[in-house]
């Protein structure tokens, strides 16, 4: 409720005028067989109700974020006869062949903001973008939210915030949105994700989770009709063609005046960084968007990318930006560098080669590119989202060969082992190509029926004539490097491997981080999966797919909560740890002289210096 003076009289302005709208969520087009039909039924039902003023759709529009799924969803929603406002969910972003770029292209934006009935409705994306982990409001969406809140038409305007995820610790940076909103008149939060109707409470703010539009085991799907009446919101379930259900949730709408709220709410702690006096932050760089990749070192240059399209180089000693080059799309491609030339892929459908901030060449592809390149002997090797895997000349960008039979899109960095190059894709296939000609040497399929179990996100490793991969089906596989025959394919007893792995410096051991937060070492030579090494670390539930890295006897372990753990490679004992952020670690880059650069998803690069004493067990 707001007031203002008019002609000396105190006038009450009621933002809570009566109006109704529809809340749809979790349509999952491309997933369930009935998903498209369920959405069409809902659209027809909404169109028949003239009392509804608009529609909000709170994420997981598609099952896999594929362009065909997004376009089908758009075509169905375009038949609505009233305004509609949409935000993406984790399914639209995490497995996206376009690096979450097509959602913006097809729907116009991944954020939404509008006013109705005296309320401001604001919605952001939820992540995780392209890499499995907890949700995260993208850094660029936080910047957008700042802009919206800094330019409110009325400082006391009541706000309804929308995000696919519940606003709690299931999202790594939930507090960044909550702290901003609570400085203003936040009155209600709408979400999806849980597929069921729930009345919730987020730090004193009423929250309502809307059901999935899918029918599930029912004969018909459903959505919710939302009524704002006299300072109260009411939720009623509606199943197409049937009568409106009873009110199942209601919540009072009012200004909570959180500036005077002394309640303590949980926030991530960085106190751990004081536990190791031999580890000190040297510099920090903050981008205005997410960083979805790792980094590479070229001399004294730390080279990285961000989702605002930038490739950039920072001075490894000071963090000062030395040069930059901007592509026209989000970047989820960890760059590669050779002879001063930096190669990366962009979701603007181009592969770029840049030297000191100047374009050397670019190669156009058929779809947005999200894979990481690898460079060897003047040749760039990189997979695409268009069914191709290519070899390009580093100096000129000319195509050397093109393998055009990849069934799914590629996101990993390929592995070169001997005369063969290996990579996975999001179609449960794993490929081996002759690196000189592009000829298919062999192809292996996991046999999984769900493409989300593909060996696509791990960076494969090889040793002793074997190629090793892990995947979300919790199975580790050793393949004969020459023939593709399965040497062994097993689950680690009592443990769930996923996507994070790395090879020891002596090639004797494949290190794996499990979903249970246990760090194990698997023999690279034994005839079956043999866990011959295990660290004392117990990280808890862990999803970060970032590779494990051994450097100078220390094993670097990334997490999805911004912490890196460093253990002694021989004993597995903890040497030190450092929390750079509360968001996923995408890369760990030792730069020499005891310094390490940590890349986190929220657009942050942090350089720490480690004393020689701290680095020893």
PDB file of C-alpha atoms in Angstrom, residues 168-409:
ATOM      1  CA  UNK A 168      16.582 -20.798  -1.315  1.00  0.00           C
ATOM      2  CA  UNK A 169      19.956 -22.542  -1.216  1.00  0.00           C
ATOM      3  CA  UNK A 170      18.953 -24.839  -4.102  1.00  0.00           C
ATOM      4  CA  UNK A 171      20.170 -21.840  -6.109  1.00  0.00           C
ATOM      5  CA  UNK A 172      23.803 -20.917  -5.457  1.00  0.00           C
ATOM      6  CA  UNK A 173      23.248 -17.169  -5.422  1.00  0.00           C
ATOM      7  CA  UNK A 174      19.642 -16.953  -4.230  1.00  0.00           C
ATOM      8  CA  UNK A 175      20.761 -14.366  -1.660  1.00  0.00           C
ATOM      9  CA  UNK A 176      21.969 -11.964  -4.356  1.00  0.00           C
ATOM     10  CA  UNK A 177      18.416 -11.680  -5.677  1.00  0.00           C
ATOM     11  CA  UNK A 178      16.777 -11.780  -2.243  1.00  0.00           C
ATOM     12  CA  UNK A 179      18.998  -9.102  -0.714  1.00  0.00           C
ATOM     13  CA  UNK A 180      18.281  -6.771  -3.615  1.00  0.00           C
ATOM     14  CA  UNK A 181      14.537  -7.407  -3.592  1.00  0.00           C
ATOM     15  CA  UNK A 182      14.242  -6.951   0.177  1.00  0.00           C
ATOM     16  CA  UNK A 183      15.623  -3.435  -0.112  1.00  0.00           C
ATOM     17  CA  UNK A 184      12.383  -2.720  -1.960  1.00  0.00           C
ATOM     18  CA  UNK A 185       8.723  -3.636  -1.621  1.00  0.00           C
ATOM     19  CA  UNK A 186       8.882  -7.322  -2.540  1.00  0.00           C
ATOM     20  CA  UNK A 187       5.514  -8.937  -1.786  1.00  0.00           C
ATOM     21  CA  UNK A 188       5.377 -12.248  -3.638  1.00  0.00           C
ATOM     22  CA  UNK A 189       7.643 -14.784  -5.357  1.00  0.00           C
ATOM     23  CA  UNK A 190       6.421 -17.184  -8.057  1.00  0.00           C
ATOM     24  CA  UNK A 191       8.344 -20.267  -9.177  1.00  0.00           C
ATOM     25  CA  UNK A 192       8.072 -23.722 -10.746  1.00  0.00           C
ATOM     26  CA  UNK A 193      10.608 -26.569 -10.823  1.00  0.00           C
ATOM     27  CA  UNK A 194       8.947 -28.876  -8.282  1.00  0.00           C
ATOM     28  CA  UNK A 195       6.108 -29.918 -10.647  1.00  0.00           C
ATOM     29  CA  UNK A 196       3.573 -29.657  -7.796  1.00  0.00           C
ATOM     30  CA  UNK A 197       1.533 -26.886  -6.224  1.00  0.00           C
ATOM     31  CA  UNK A 198       3.035 -25.589  -2.985  1.00  0.00           C
ATOM     32  CA  UNK A 199       2.629 -22.560  -0.750  1.00  0.00           C
ATOM     33  CA  UNK A 200       6.115 -21.549   0.399  1.00  0.00           C
ATOM     34  CA  UNK A 201       7.926 -18.888   2.386  1.00  0.00           C
ATOM     35  CA  UNK A 202      11.213 -17.373   1.292  1.00  0.00           C
ATOM     36  CA  UNK A 203      12.790 -15.410   4.147  1.00  0.00           C
ATOM     37  CA  UNK A 204       9.457 -13.907   5.103  1.00  0.00           C
ATOM     38  CA  UNK A 205       8.253 -13.381   1.537  1.00  0.00           C
ATOM     39  CA  UNK A 206       5.307 -15.570   0.512  1.00  0.00           C
ATOM     40  CA  UNK A 207       6.173 -17.852  -2.381  1.00  0.00           C
ATOM     41  CA  UNK A 208       3.991 -20.001  -4.583  1.00  0.00           C
ATOM     42  CA  UNK A 209       5.217 -22.908  -6.685  1.00  0.00           C
ATOM     43  CA  UNK A 210       3.008 -23.700  -9.656  1.00  0.00           C
ATOM     44  CA  UNK A 211       2.423 -27.245 -10.868  1.00  0.00           C
ATOM     45  CA  UNK A 212       3.793 -28.703 -14.076  1.00  0.00           C
ATOM     46  CA  UNK A 213       1.522 -28.372 -17.087  1.00  0.00           C
ATOM     47  CA  UNK A 214       2.146 -32.049 -17.873  1.00  0.00           C
ATOM     48  CA  UNK A 215      -0.586 -34.575 -17.202  1.00  0.00           C
ATOM     49  CA  UNK A 216       1.772 -37.156 -15.741  1.00  0.00           C
ATOM     50  CA  UNK A 217      -0.347 -40.156 -14.757  1.00  0.00           C
ATOM     51  CA  UNK A 218      -3.539 -38.113 -15.151  1.00  0.00           C
ATOM     52  CA  UNK A 219      -5.644 -37.903 -18.271  1.00  0.00           C
ATOM     53  CA  UNK A 220      -5.118 -34.159 -18.706  1.00  0.00           C
ATOM     54  CA  UNK A 221      -2.606 -31.519 -17.646  1.00  0.00           C
ATOM     55  CA  UNK A 222      -3.209 -28.337 -15.715  1.00  0.00           C
ATOM     56  CA  UNK A 223      -2.135 -24.875 -14.666  1.00  0.00           C
ATOM     57  CA  UNK A 224      -3.175 -22.247 -12.121  1.00  0.00           C
ATOM     58  CA  UNK A 225      -5.434 -19.224 -12.188  1.00  0.00           C
ATOM     59  CA  UNK A 226      -4.135 -16.459  -9.956  1.00  0.00           C
ATOM     60  CA  UNK A 227      -6.417 -13.795  -8.485  1.00  0.00           C
ATOM     61  CA  UNK A 228      -5.211 -10.589  -6.848  1.00  0.00           C
ATOM     62  CA  UNK A 229      -8.039  -9.246  -4.650  1.00  0.00           C
ATOM     63  CA  UNK A 230      -7.929  -6.758  -1.784  1.00  0.00           C
ATOM     64  CA  UNK A 231      -4.345  -7.257  -0.648  1.00  0.00           C
ATOM     65  CA  UNK A 232      -4.476 -11.040  -1.058  1.00  0.00           C
ATOM     66  CA  UNK A 233      -3.382 -13.485  -3.766  1.00  0.00           C
ATOM     67  CA  UNK A 234      -5.428 -16.638  -4.374  1.00  0.00           C
ATOM     68  CA  UNK A 235      -4.355 -19.743  -6.336  1.00  0.00           C
ATOM     69  CA  UNK A 236      -6.780 -22.184  -7.948  1.00  0.00           C
ATOM     70  CA  UNK A 237      -5.852 -25.162 -10.094  1.00  0.00           C
ATOM     71  CA  UNK A 238      -7.415 -25.314 -13.545  1.00  0.00           C
ATOM     72  CA  UNK A 239      -7.537 -28.417 -15.711  1.00  0.00           C
ATOM     73  CA  UNK A 240      -8.468 -27.692 -19.334  1.00  0.00           C
ATOM     74  CA  UNK A 241     -12.130 -28.304 -20.060  1.00  0.00           C
ATOM     75  CA  UNK A 242     -13.024 -28.867 -16.410  1.00  0.00           C
ATOM     76  CA  UNK A 243     -14.390 -26.619 -13.694  1.00  0.00           C
ATOM     77  CA  UNK A 244     -12.068 -24.337 -11.748  1.00  0.00           C
ATOM     78  CA  UNK A 245     -10.793 -26.015  -8.601  1.00  0.00           C
ATOM     79  CA  UNK A 246     -11.071 -24.602  -5.095  1.00  0.00           C
ATOM     80  CA  UNK A 247      -8.581 -22.127  -3.639  1.00  0.00           C
ATOM     81  CA  UNK A 248      -5.585 -24.194  -2.555  1.00  0.00           C
ATOM     82  CA  UNK A 249      -3.321 -21.321  -1.539  1.00  0.00           C
ATOM     83  CA  UNK A 250      -3.654 -17.714  -0.498  1.00  0.00           C
ATOM     84  CA  UNK A 251      -1.208 -15.181   0.864  1.00  0.00           C
ATOM     85  CA  UNK A 252      -1.458 -11.638   2.182  1.00  0.00           C
ATOM     86  CA  UNK A 253       0.210  -8.970   0.061  1.00  0.00           C
ATOM     87  CA  UNK A 254       1.793  -6.094   1.956  1.00  0.00           C
ATOM     88  CA  UNK A 255       4.995  -4.135   2.431  1.00  0.00           C
ATOM     89  CA  UNK A 256       7.191  -6.149   4.788  1.00  0.00           C
ATOM     90  CA  UNK A 257       9.613  -3.237   5.449  1.00  0.00           C
ATOM     91  CA  UNK A 258      12.557  -5.601   5.515  1.00  0.00           C
ATOM     92  CA  UNK A 259      14.923  -2.717   6.246  1.00  0.00           C
ATOM     93  CA  UNK A 260      13.780  -3.020   9.853  1.00  0.00           C
ATOM     94  CA  UNK A 261      13.822  -6.818   9.947  1.00  0.00           C
ATOM     95  CA  UNK A 262      16.452  -8.112  12.395  1.00  0.00           C
ATOM     96  CA  UNK A 263      15.853 -11.791  11.580  1.00  0.00           C
ATOM     97  CA  UNK A 264      19.057 -13.604  10.668  1.00  0.00           C
ATOM     98  CA  UNK A 265      18.877 -15.579   7.441  1.00  0.00           C
ATOM     99  CA  UNK A 266      21.573 -17.981   6.306  1.00  0.00           C
ATOM    100  CA  UNK A 267      24.234 -16.581   3.998  1.00  0.00           C
ATOM    101  CA  UNK A 268      27.340 -18.384   2.676  1.00  0.00           C
ATOM    102  CA  UNK A 269      30.401 -17.977   4.850  1.00  0.00           C
ATOM    103  CA  UNK A 270      33.894 -17.232   3.564  1.00  0.00           C
ATOM    104  CA  UNK A 271      35.489 -17.688   6.985  1.00  0.00           C
ATOM    105  CA  UNK A 272      37.328 -20.745   5.666  1.00  0.00           C
ATOM    106  CA  UNK A 273      39.734 -18.412   3.861  1.00  0.00           C
ATOM    107  CA  UNK A 274      41.175 -17.364   7.226  1.00  0.00           C
ATOM    108  CA  UNK A 275      42.067 -20.966   8.111  1.00  0.00           C
ATOM    109  CA  UNK A 276      45.070 -21.049   5.788  1.00  0.00           C
ATOM    110  CA  UNK A 277      47.300 -17.995   6.320  1.00  0.00           C
ATOM    111  CA  UNK A 278      49.612 -19.266   3.592  1.00  0.00           C
ATOM    112  CA  UNK A 279      46.897 -18.714   0.977  1.00  0.00           C
ATOM    113  CA  UNK A 280      46.177 -15.074   0.112  1.00  0.00           C
ATOM    114  CA  UNK A 281      44.098 -13.396  -2.566  1.00  0.00           C
ATOM    115  CA  UNK A 282      46.301 -11.385  -4.923  1.00  0.00           C
ATOM    116  CA  UNK A 283      43.685  -9.969  -7.283  1.00  0.00           C
ATOM    117  CA  UNK A 284      40.117 -10.437  -8.415  1.00  0.00           C
ATOM    118  CA  UNK A 285      38.371  -9.653 -11.690  1.00  0.00           C
ATOM    119  CA  UNK A 286      34.577  -9.347 -11.915  1.00  0.00           C
ATOM    120  CA  UNK A 287      32.806  -9.480 -15.279  1.00  0.00           C
ATOM    121  CA  UNK A 288      29.300  -8.181 -15.890  1.00  0.00           C
ATOM    122  CA  UNK A 289      28.127 -11.610 -17.024  1.00  0.00           C
ATOM    123  CA  UNK A 290      28.707 -15.266 -16.243  1.00  0.00           C
ATOM    124  CA  UNK A 291      31.924 -17.085 -17.052  1.00  0.00           C
ATOM    125  CA  UNK A 292      31.026 -20.558 -18.253  1.00  0.00           C
ATOM    126  CA  UNK A 293      34.526 -21.759 -19.117  1.00  0.00           C
ATOM    127  CA  UNK A 294      37.984 -22.409 -17.796  1.00  0.00           C
ATOM    128  CA  UNK A 295      41.054 -20.345 -18.691  1.00  0.00           C
ATOM    129  CA  UNK A 296      44.390 -20.794 -20.409  1.00  0.00           C
ATOM    130  CA  UNK A 297      47.796 -19.268 -19.828  1.00  0.00           C
ATOM    131  CA  UNK A 298      49.932 -17.691 -22.544  1.00  0.00           C
ATOM    132  CA  UNK A 299      53.107 -16.282 -21.044  1.00  0.00           C
ATOM    133  CA  UNK A 300      51.927 -13.737 -18.472  1.00  0.00           C
ATOM    134  CA  UNK A 301      48.415 -13.589 -19.905  1.00  0.00           C
ATOM    135  CA  UNK A 302      45.444 -15.331 -18.310  1.00  0.00           C
ATOM    136  CA  UNK A 303      42.951 -15.723 -21.149  1.00  0.00           C
ATOM    137  CA  UNK A 304      39.246 -16.218 -20.515  1.00  0.00           C
ATOM    138  CA  UNK A 305      35.773 -15.697 -21.908  1.00  0.00           C
ATOM    139  CA  UNK A 306      32.343 -14.672 -20.633  1.00  0.00           C
ATOM    140  CA  UNK A 307      28.708 -14.994 -21.645  1.00  0.00           C
ATOM    141  CA  UNK A 308      28.568 -11.425 -22.879  1.00  0.00           C
ATOM    142  CA  UNK A 309      30.644 -12.650 -25.815  1.00  0.00           C
ATOM    143  CA  UNK A 310      34.038 -11.408 -24.661  1.00  0.00           C
ATOM    144  CA  UNK A 311      37.414 -13.049 -25.053  1.00  0.00           C
ATOM    145  CA  UNK A 312      39.903 -11.232 -22.835  1.00  0.00           C
ATOM    146  CA  UNK A 313      43.422 -11.381 -21.436  1.00  0.00           C
ATOM    147  CA  UNK A 314      44.461 -10.323 -17.936  1.00  0.00           C
ATOM    148  CA  UNK A 315      47.962  -9.761 -16.609  1.00  0.00           C
ATOM    149  CA  UNK A 316      48.606 -12.855 -14.478  1.00  0.00           C
ATOM    150  CA  UNK A 317      50.532 -10.762 -11.948  1.00  0.00           C
ATOM    151  CA  UNK A 318      48.070  -7.893 -11.422  1.00  0.00           C
ATOM    152  CA  UNK A 319      44.720  -8.894 -12.952  1.00  0.00           C
ATOM    153  CA  UNK A 320      44.809  -5.826 -15.198  1.00  0.00           C
ATOM    154  CA  UNK A 321      42.995  -6.281 -18.498  1.00  0.00           C
ATOM    155  CA  UNK A 322      45.470  -6.262 -21.397  1.00  0.00           C
ATOM    156  CA  UNK A 323      43.190  -6.742 -24.379  1.00  0.00           C
ATOM    157  CA  UNK A 324      39.748  -8.009 -25.369  1.00  0.00           C
ATOM    158  CA  UNK A 325      37.725  -9.072 -28.372  1.00  0.00           C
ATOM    159  CA  UNK A 326      33.957  -9.445 -28.531  1.00  0.00           C
ATOM    160  CA  UNK A 327      31.921 -12.003 -30.405  1.00  0.00           C
ATOM    161  CA  UNK A 328      28.190 -11.592 -30.979  1.00  0.00           C
ATOM    162  CA  UNK A 329      27.014 -14.510 -28.804  1.00  0.00           C
ATOM    163  CA  UNK A 330      27.443 -16.115 -25.425  1.00  0.00           C
ATOM    164  CA  UNK A 331      30.678 -18.059 -25.023  1.00  0.00           C
ATOM    165  CA  UNK A 332      30.878 -21.446 -23.281  1.00  0.00           C
ATOM    166  CA  UNK A 333      34.048 -22.562 -25.050  1.00  0.00           C
ATOM    167  CA  UNK A 334      37.259 -22.805 -23.009  1.00  0.00           C
ATOM    168  CA  UNK A 335      39.828 -21.236 -25.342  1.00  0.00           C
ATOM    169  CA  UNK A 336      43.005 -22.873 -26.639  1.00  0.00           C
ATOM    170  CA  UNK A 337      46.205 -21.014 -27.477  1.00  0.00           C
ATOM    171  CA  UNK A 338      49.268 -21.743 -29.626  1.00  0.00           C
ATOM    172  CA  UNK A 339      51.823 -19.422 -31.222  1.00  0.00           C
ATOM    173  CA  UNK A 340      50.070 -16.429 -29.675  1.00  0.00           C
ATOM    174  CA  UNK A 341      46.815 -17.301 -31.454  1.00  0.00           C
ATOM    175  CA  UNK A 342      43.757 -17.848 -29.276  1.00  0.00           C
ATOM    176  CA  UNK A 343      40.921 -19.992 -30.642  1.00  0.00           C
ATOM    177  CA  UNK A 344      37.423 -20.176 -29.171  1.00  0.00           C
ATOM    178  CA  UNK A 345      33.864 -20.850 -30.309  1.00  0.00           C
ATOM    179  CA  UNK A 346      30.841 -18.610 -29.847  1.00  0.00           C
ATOM    180  CA  UNK A 347      27.098 -19.135 -29.902  1.00  0.00           C
ATOM    181  CA  UNK A 348      26.990 -16.616 -32.763  1.00  0.00           C
ATOM    182  CA  UNK A 349      27.799 -19.644 -34.994  1.00  0.00           C
ATOM    183  CA  UNK A 350      31.474 -18.812 -35.485  1.00  0.00           C
ATOM    184  CA  UNK A 351      34.830 -20.211 -34.474  1.00  0.00           C
ATOM    185  CA  UNK A 352      37.324 -17.391 -33.886  1.00  0.00           C
ATOM    186  CA  UNK A 353      41.090 -17.011 -33.952  1.00  0.00           C
ATOM    187  CA  UNK A 354      42.341 -13.873 -32.212  1.00  0.00           C
ATOM    188  CA  UNK A 355      45.820 -12.518 -31.564  1.00  0.00           C
ATOM    189  CA  UNK A 356      46.341  -9.731 -28.993  1.00  0.00           C
ATOM    190  CA  UNK A 357      42.735  -8.609 -29.358  1.00  0.00           C
ATOM    191  CA  UNK A 358      42.739  -8.573 -33.154  1.00  0.00           C
ATOM    192  CA  UNK A 359      40.798 -10.989 -35.334  1.00  0.00           C
ATOM    193  CA  UNK A 360      43.006 -13.324 -37.381  1.00  0.00           C
ATOM    194  CA  UNK A 361      40.166 -15.346 -38.899  1.00  0.00           C
ATOM    195  CA  UNK A 362      36.726 -16.716 -38.177  1.00  0.00           C
ATOM    196  CA  UNK A 363      34.983 -19.806 -39.491  1.00  0.00           C
ATOM    197  CA  UNK A 364      31.202 -19.870 -39.790  1.00  0.00           C
ATOM    198  CA  UNK A 365      29.317 -23.004 -38.735  1.00  0.00           C
ATOM    199  CA  UNK A 366      25.699 -24.093 -39.059  1.00  0.00           C
ATOM    200  CA  UNK A 367      24.654 -23.638 -35.423  1.00  0.00           C
ATOM    201  CA  UNK A 368      25.785 -21.958 -32.198  1.00  0.00           C
ATOM    202  CA  UNK A 369      29.039 -23.498 -30.987  1.00  0.00           C
ATOM    203  CA  UNK A 370      29.693 -24.437 -27.356  1.00  0.00           C
ATOM    204  CA  UNK A 371      32.606 -26.909 -27.514  1.00  0.00           C
ATOM    205  CA  UNK A 372      36.212 -26.274 -26.510  1.00  0.00           C
ATOM    206  CA  UNK A 373      38.979 -26.546 -29.129  1.00  0.00           C
ATOM    207  CA  UNK A 374      42.312 -28.284 -28.848  1.00  0.00           C
ATOM    208  CA  UNK A 375      45.373 -27.328 -30.912  1.00  0.00           C
ATOM    209  CA  UNK A 376      48.187 -29.600 -32.067  1.00  0.00           C
ATOM    210  CA  UNK A 377      50.889 -29.038 -34.699  1.00  0.00           C
ATOM    211  CA  UNK A 378      49.144 -26.087 -36.324  1.00  0.00           C
ATOM    212  CA  UNK A 379      45.707 -27.731 -36.472  1.00  0.00           C
ATOM    213  CA  UNK A 380      42.606 -26.737 -34.493  1.00  0.00           C
ATOM    214  CA  UNK A 381      40.221 -29.572 -33.629  1.00  0.00           C
ATOM    215  CA  UNK A 382      36.702 -28.714 -32.453  1.00  0.00           C
ATOM    216  CA  UNK A 383      33.208 -30.204 -32.313  1.00  0.00           C
ATOM    217  CA  UNK A 384      30.009 -28.381 -33.139  1.00  0.00           C
ATOM    218  CA  UNK A 385      26.282 -28.301 -32.469  1.00  0.00           C
ATOM    219  CA  UNK A 386      25.541 -28.843 -36.168  1.00  0.00           C
ATOM    220  CA  UNK A 387      26.540 -32.516 -36.385  1.00  0.00           C
ATOM    221  CA  UNK A 388      30.103 -31.740 -37.472  1.00  0.00           C
ATOM    222  CA  UNK A 389      33.572 -32.193 -36.018  1.00  0.00           C
ATOM    223  CA  UNK A 390      36.202 -30.136 -37.829  1.00  0.00           C
ATOM    224  CA  UNK A 391      39.926 -29.697 -38.235  1.00  0.00           C
ATOM    225  CA  UNK A 392      40.988 -26.157 -39.174  1.00  0.00           C
ATOM    226  CA  UNK A 393      44.334 -24.653 -40.121  1.00  0.00           C
ATOM    227  CA  UNK A 394      45.509 -22.528 -37.172  1.00  0.00           C
ATOM    228  CA  UNK A 395      47.200 -19.940 -39.380  1.00  0.00           C
ATOM    229  CA  UNK A 396      44.441 -19.421 -41.949  1.00  0.00           C
ATOM    230  CA  UNK A 397      41.219 -20.947 -40.593  1.00  0.00           C
ATOM    231  CA  UNK A 398      40.856 -23.056 -43.727  1.00  0.00           C
ATOM    232  CA  UNK A 399      39.048 -26.356 -43.347  1.00  0.00           C
ATOM    233  CA  UNK A 400      41.396 -29.332 -43.387  1.00  0.00           C
ATOM    234  CA  UNK A 401      38.732 -31.986 -42.916  1.00  0.00           C
ATOM    235  CA  UNK A 402      35.160 -32.302 -41.733  1.00  0.00           C
ATOM    236  CA  UNK A 403      33.468 -35.280 -40.088  1.00  0.00           C
ATOM    237  CA  UNK A 404      29.735 -34.687 -40.595  1.00  0.00           C
ATOM    238  CA  UNK A 405      28.153 -37.684 -38.890  1.00  0.00           C
ATOM    239  CA  UNK A 406      27.976 -36.598 -35.235  1.00  0.00           C
ATOM    240  CA  UNK A 407      24.482 -37.365 -33.954  1.00  0.00           C
ATOM    241  CA  UNK A 408      24.404 -35.031 -30.940  1.00  0.00           C
ATOM    242  CA  UNK A 409      26.019 -31.725 -30.135  1.00  0.00           C
TER     243      UNK A 409
END
